[in-house]
Structures are given as C-alpha cells and as structure tokens.
PDB file of C-alpha atoms in Angstrom:
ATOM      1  CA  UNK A 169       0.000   0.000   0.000  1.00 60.00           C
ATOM      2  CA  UNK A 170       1.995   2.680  -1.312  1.00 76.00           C
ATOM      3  CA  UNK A 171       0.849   5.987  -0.122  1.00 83.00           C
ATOM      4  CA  UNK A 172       1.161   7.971  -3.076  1.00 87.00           C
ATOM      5  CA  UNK A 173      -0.075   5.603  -5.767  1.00 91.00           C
ATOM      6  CA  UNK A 174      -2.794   3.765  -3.915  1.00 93.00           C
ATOM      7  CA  UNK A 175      -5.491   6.342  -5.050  1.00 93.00           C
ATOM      8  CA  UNK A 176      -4.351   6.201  -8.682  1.00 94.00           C
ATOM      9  CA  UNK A 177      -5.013   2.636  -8.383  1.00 94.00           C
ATOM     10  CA  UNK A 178      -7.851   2.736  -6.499  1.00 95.00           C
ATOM     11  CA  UNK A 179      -9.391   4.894  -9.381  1.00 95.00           C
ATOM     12  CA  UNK A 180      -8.181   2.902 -11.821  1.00 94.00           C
ATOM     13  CA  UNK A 181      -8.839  -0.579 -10.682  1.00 93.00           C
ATOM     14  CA  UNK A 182     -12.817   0.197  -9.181  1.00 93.00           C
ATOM     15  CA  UNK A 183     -13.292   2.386 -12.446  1.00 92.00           C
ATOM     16  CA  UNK A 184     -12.215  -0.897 -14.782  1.00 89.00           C
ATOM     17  CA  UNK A 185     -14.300  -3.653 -12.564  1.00 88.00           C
ATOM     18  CA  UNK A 186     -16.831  -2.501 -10.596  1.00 90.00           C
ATOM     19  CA  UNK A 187     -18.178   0.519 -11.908  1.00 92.00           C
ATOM     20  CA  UNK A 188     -19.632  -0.862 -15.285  1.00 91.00           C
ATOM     21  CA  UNK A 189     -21.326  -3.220 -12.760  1.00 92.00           C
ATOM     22  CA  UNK A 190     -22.258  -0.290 -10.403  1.00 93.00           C
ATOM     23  CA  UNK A 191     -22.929   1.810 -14.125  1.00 95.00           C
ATOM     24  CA  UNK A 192     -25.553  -0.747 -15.342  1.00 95.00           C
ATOM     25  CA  UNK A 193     -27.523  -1.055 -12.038  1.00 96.00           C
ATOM     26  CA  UNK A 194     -28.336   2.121 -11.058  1.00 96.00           C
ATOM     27  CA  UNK A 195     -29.214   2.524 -14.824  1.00 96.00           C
ATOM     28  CA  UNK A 196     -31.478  -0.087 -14.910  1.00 96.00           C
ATOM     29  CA  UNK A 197     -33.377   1.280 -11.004  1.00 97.00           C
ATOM     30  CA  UNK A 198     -33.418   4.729 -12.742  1.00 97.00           C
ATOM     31  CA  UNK A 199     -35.136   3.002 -16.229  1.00 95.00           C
ATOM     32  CA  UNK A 200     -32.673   5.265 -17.985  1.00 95.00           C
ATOM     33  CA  UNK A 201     -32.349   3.029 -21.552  1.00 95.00           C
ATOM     34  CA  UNK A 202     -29.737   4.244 -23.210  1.00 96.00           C
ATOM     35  CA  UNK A 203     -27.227   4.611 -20.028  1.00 95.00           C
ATOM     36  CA  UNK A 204     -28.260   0.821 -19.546  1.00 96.00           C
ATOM     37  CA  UNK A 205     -26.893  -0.027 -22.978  1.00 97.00           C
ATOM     38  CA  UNK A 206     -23.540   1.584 -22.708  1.00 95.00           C
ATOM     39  CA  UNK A 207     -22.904   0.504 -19.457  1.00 94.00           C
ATOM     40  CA  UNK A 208     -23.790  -3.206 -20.257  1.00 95.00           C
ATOM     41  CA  UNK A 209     -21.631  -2.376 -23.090  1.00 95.00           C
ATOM     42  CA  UNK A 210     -18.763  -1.809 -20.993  1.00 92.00           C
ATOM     43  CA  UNK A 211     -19.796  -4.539 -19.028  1.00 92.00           C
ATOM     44  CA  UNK A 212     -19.353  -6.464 -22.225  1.00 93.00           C
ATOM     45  CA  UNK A 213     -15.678  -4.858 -22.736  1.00 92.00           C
ATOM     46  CA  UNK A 214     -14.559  -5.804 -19.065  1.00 88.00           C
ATOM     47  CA  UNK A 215     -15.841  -9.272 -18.795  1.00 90.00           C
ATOM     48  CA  UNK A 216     -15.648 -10.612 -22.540  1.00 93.00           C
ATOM     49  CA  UNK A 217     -11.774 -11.102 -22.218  1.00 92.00           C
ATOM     50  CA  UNK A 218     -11.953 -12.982 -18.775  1.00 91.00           C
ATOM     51  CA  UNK A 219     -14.980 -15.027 -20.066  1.00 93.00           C
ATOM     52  CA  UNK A 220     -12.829 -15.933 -23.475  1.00 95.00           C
ATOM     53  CA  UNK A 221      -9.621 -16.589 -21.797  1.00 94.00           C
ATOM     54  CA  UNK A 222     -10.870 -18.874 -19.428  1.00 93.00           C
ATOM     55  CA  UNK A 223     -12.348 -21.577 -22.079  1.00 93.00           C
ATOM     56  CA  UNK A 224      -9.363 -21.119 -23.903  1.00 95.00           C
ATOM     57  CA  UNK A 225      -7.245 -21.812 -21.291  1.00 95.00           C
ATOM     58  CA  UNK A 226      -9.533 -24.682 -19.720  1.00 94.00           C
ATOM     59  CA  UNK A 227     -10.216 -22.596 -16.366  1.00 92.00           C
ATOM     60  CA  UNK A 228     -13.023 -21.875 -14.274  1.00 91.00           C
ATOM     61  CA  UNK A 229     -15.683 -19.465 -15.347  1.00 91.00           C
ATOM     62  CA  UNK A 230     -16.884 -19.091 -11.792  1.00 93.00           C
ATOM     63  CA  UNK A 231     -13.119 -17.643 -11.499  1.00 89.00           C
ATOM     64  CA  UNK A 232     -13.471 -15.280 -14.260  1.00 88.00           C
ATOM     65  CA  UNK A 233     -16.693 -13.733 -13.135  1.00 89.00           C
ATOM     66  CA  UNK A 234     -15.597 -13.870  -9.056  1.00 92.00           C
ATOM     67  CA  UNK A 235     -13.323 -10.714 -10.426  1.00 90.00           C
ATOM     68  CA  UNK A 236     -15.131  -7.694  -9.589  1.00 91.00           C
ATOM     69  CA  UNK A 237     -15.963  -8.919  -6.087  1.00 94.00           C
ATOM     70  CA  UNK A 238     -12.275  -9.898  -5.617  1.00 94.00           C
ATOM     71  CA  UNK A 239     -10.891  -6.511  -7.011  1.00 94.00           C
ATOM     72  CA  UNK A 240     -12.653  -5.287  -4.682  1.00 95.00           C
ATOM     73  CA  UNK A 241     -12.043  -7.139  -1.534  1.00 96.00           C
ATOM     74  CA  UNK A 242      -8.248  -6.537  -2.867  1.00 95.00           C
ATOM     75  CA  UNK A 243      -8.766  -2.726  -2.588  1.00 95.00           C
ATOM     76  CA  UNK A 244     -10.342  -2.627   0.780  1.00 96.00           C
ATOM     77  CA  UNK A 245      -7.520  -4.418   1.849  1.00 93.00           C
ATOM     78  CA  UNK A 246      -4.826  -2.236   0.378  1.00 93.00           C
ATOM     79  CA  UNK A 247      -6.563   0.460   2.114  1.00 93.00           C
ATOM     80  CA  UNK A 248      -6.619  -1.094   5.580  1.00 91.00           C
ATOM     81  CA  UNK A 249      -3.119  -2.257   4.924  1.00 87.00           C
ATOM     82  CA  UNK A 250      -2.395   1.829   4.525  1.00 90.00           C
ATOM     83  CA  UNK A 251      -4.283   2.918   7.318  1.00 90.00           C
ATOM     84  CA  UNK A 252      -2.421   0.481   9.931  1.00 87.00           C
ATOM     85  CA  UNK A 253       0.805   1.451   8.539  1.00 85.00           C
ATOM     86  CA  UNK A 254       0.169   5.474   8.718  1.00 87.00           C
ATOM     87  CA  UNK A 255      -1.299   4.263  12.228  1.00 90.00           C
ATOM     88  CA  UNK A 256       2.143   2.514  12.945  1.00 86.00           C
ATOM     89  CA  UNK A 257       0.209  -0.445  13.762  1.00 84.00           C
ATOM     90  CA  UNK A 258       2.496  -3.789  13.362  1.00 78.00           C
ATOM     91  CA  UNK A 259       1.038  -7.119  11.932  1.00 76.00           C
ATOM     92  CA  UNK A 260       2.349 -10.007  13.613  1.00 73.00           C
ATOM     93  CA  UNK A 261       2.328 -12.949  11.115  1.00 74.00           C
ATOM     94  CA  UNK A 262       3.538 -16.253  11.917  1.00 68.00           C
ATOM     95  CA  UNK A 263       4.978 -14.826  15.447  1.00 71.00           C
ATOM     96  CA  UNK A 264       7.029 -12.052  12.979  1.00 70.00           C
ATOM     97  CA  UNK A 265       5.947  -8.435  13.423  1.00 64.00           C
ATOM     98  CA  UNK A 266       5.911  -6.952   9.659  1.00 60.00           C
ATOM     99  CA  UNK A 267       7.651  -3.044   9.535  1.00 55.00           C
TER     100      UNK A 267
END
C-alpha cells in the first residue's frame, strides 16, 4: 500500500471492474435506456476477455466472473493495509511483526 499511488489505483482498478457493474444497475433502477446499454456495453468490454480466456485456457468461469468482487475485496484491503501502517500499527504474522 503505497501511499502515493494507492489512489491512482484505487481509481483505476474500481473504475475498470466494478463501476460498469455499479454503471448498469443504477441505470437499470433509474429506467434510464440508453445509459443501460452503454454501461452493459462496458460490461461487455470488461468481462468478454476474462470469459474468453478462461475456455481457452480450460479454467473456471466461476473464477473469471468472481473478479469484480475480488478486485474489490483486494482494494479494501490495500486500504486497511495503509491505514495500519500510517497508524504505525504492526502485523504479527507467523509470530514475525511486519515493519
């Protein structure tokens, strides 16, 4: 958790996974049509890849749509991982305290 790159990254890595996902259901509750389409076209950009490299390389599709929940959960803990070390709080791992 690098303090002056994880907000790029933050931006970055919510704005490619979950906000088409975010995009499209707010769209849909608001019965806005057209703002539906183009986010379940980016939808389609973001998840098409994952989908098609995971028959072609034999591997789970459950794995390929578990990314958005997992990019975030990946996120949230970059940003406790920040906040305990501006905190100075020490992990202990394995009876090791982490600097």
């Amino acid at each position: 958790a690098n303090p002056r790159l994880i907000a790029v990254f933050t931006v970055f890595l919510l704005g490619a996974s979950v906000l088409p996902v975010f995009a499209l259901c707010v769209a849909v509750a608001s019965g806005q049509t057209i703002a539906a389409w183009i986010a379940f076209s980016a939808l389609l950009v973001a998840h098409v890849p994952r989908v098609a490299a995971a028959f072609r390389l034999k591997q789970s599709l459950f794995g390929a749509m578990c990314h958005v929940p997992a990019t975030v959960t990946f996120v949230v803990l970059q940003w406790i991982a920040l906040t305990n070390h501006l905190r100075g709080k020490r992990i202990a791992w394995r009876g090791r305290a982490d600097s």
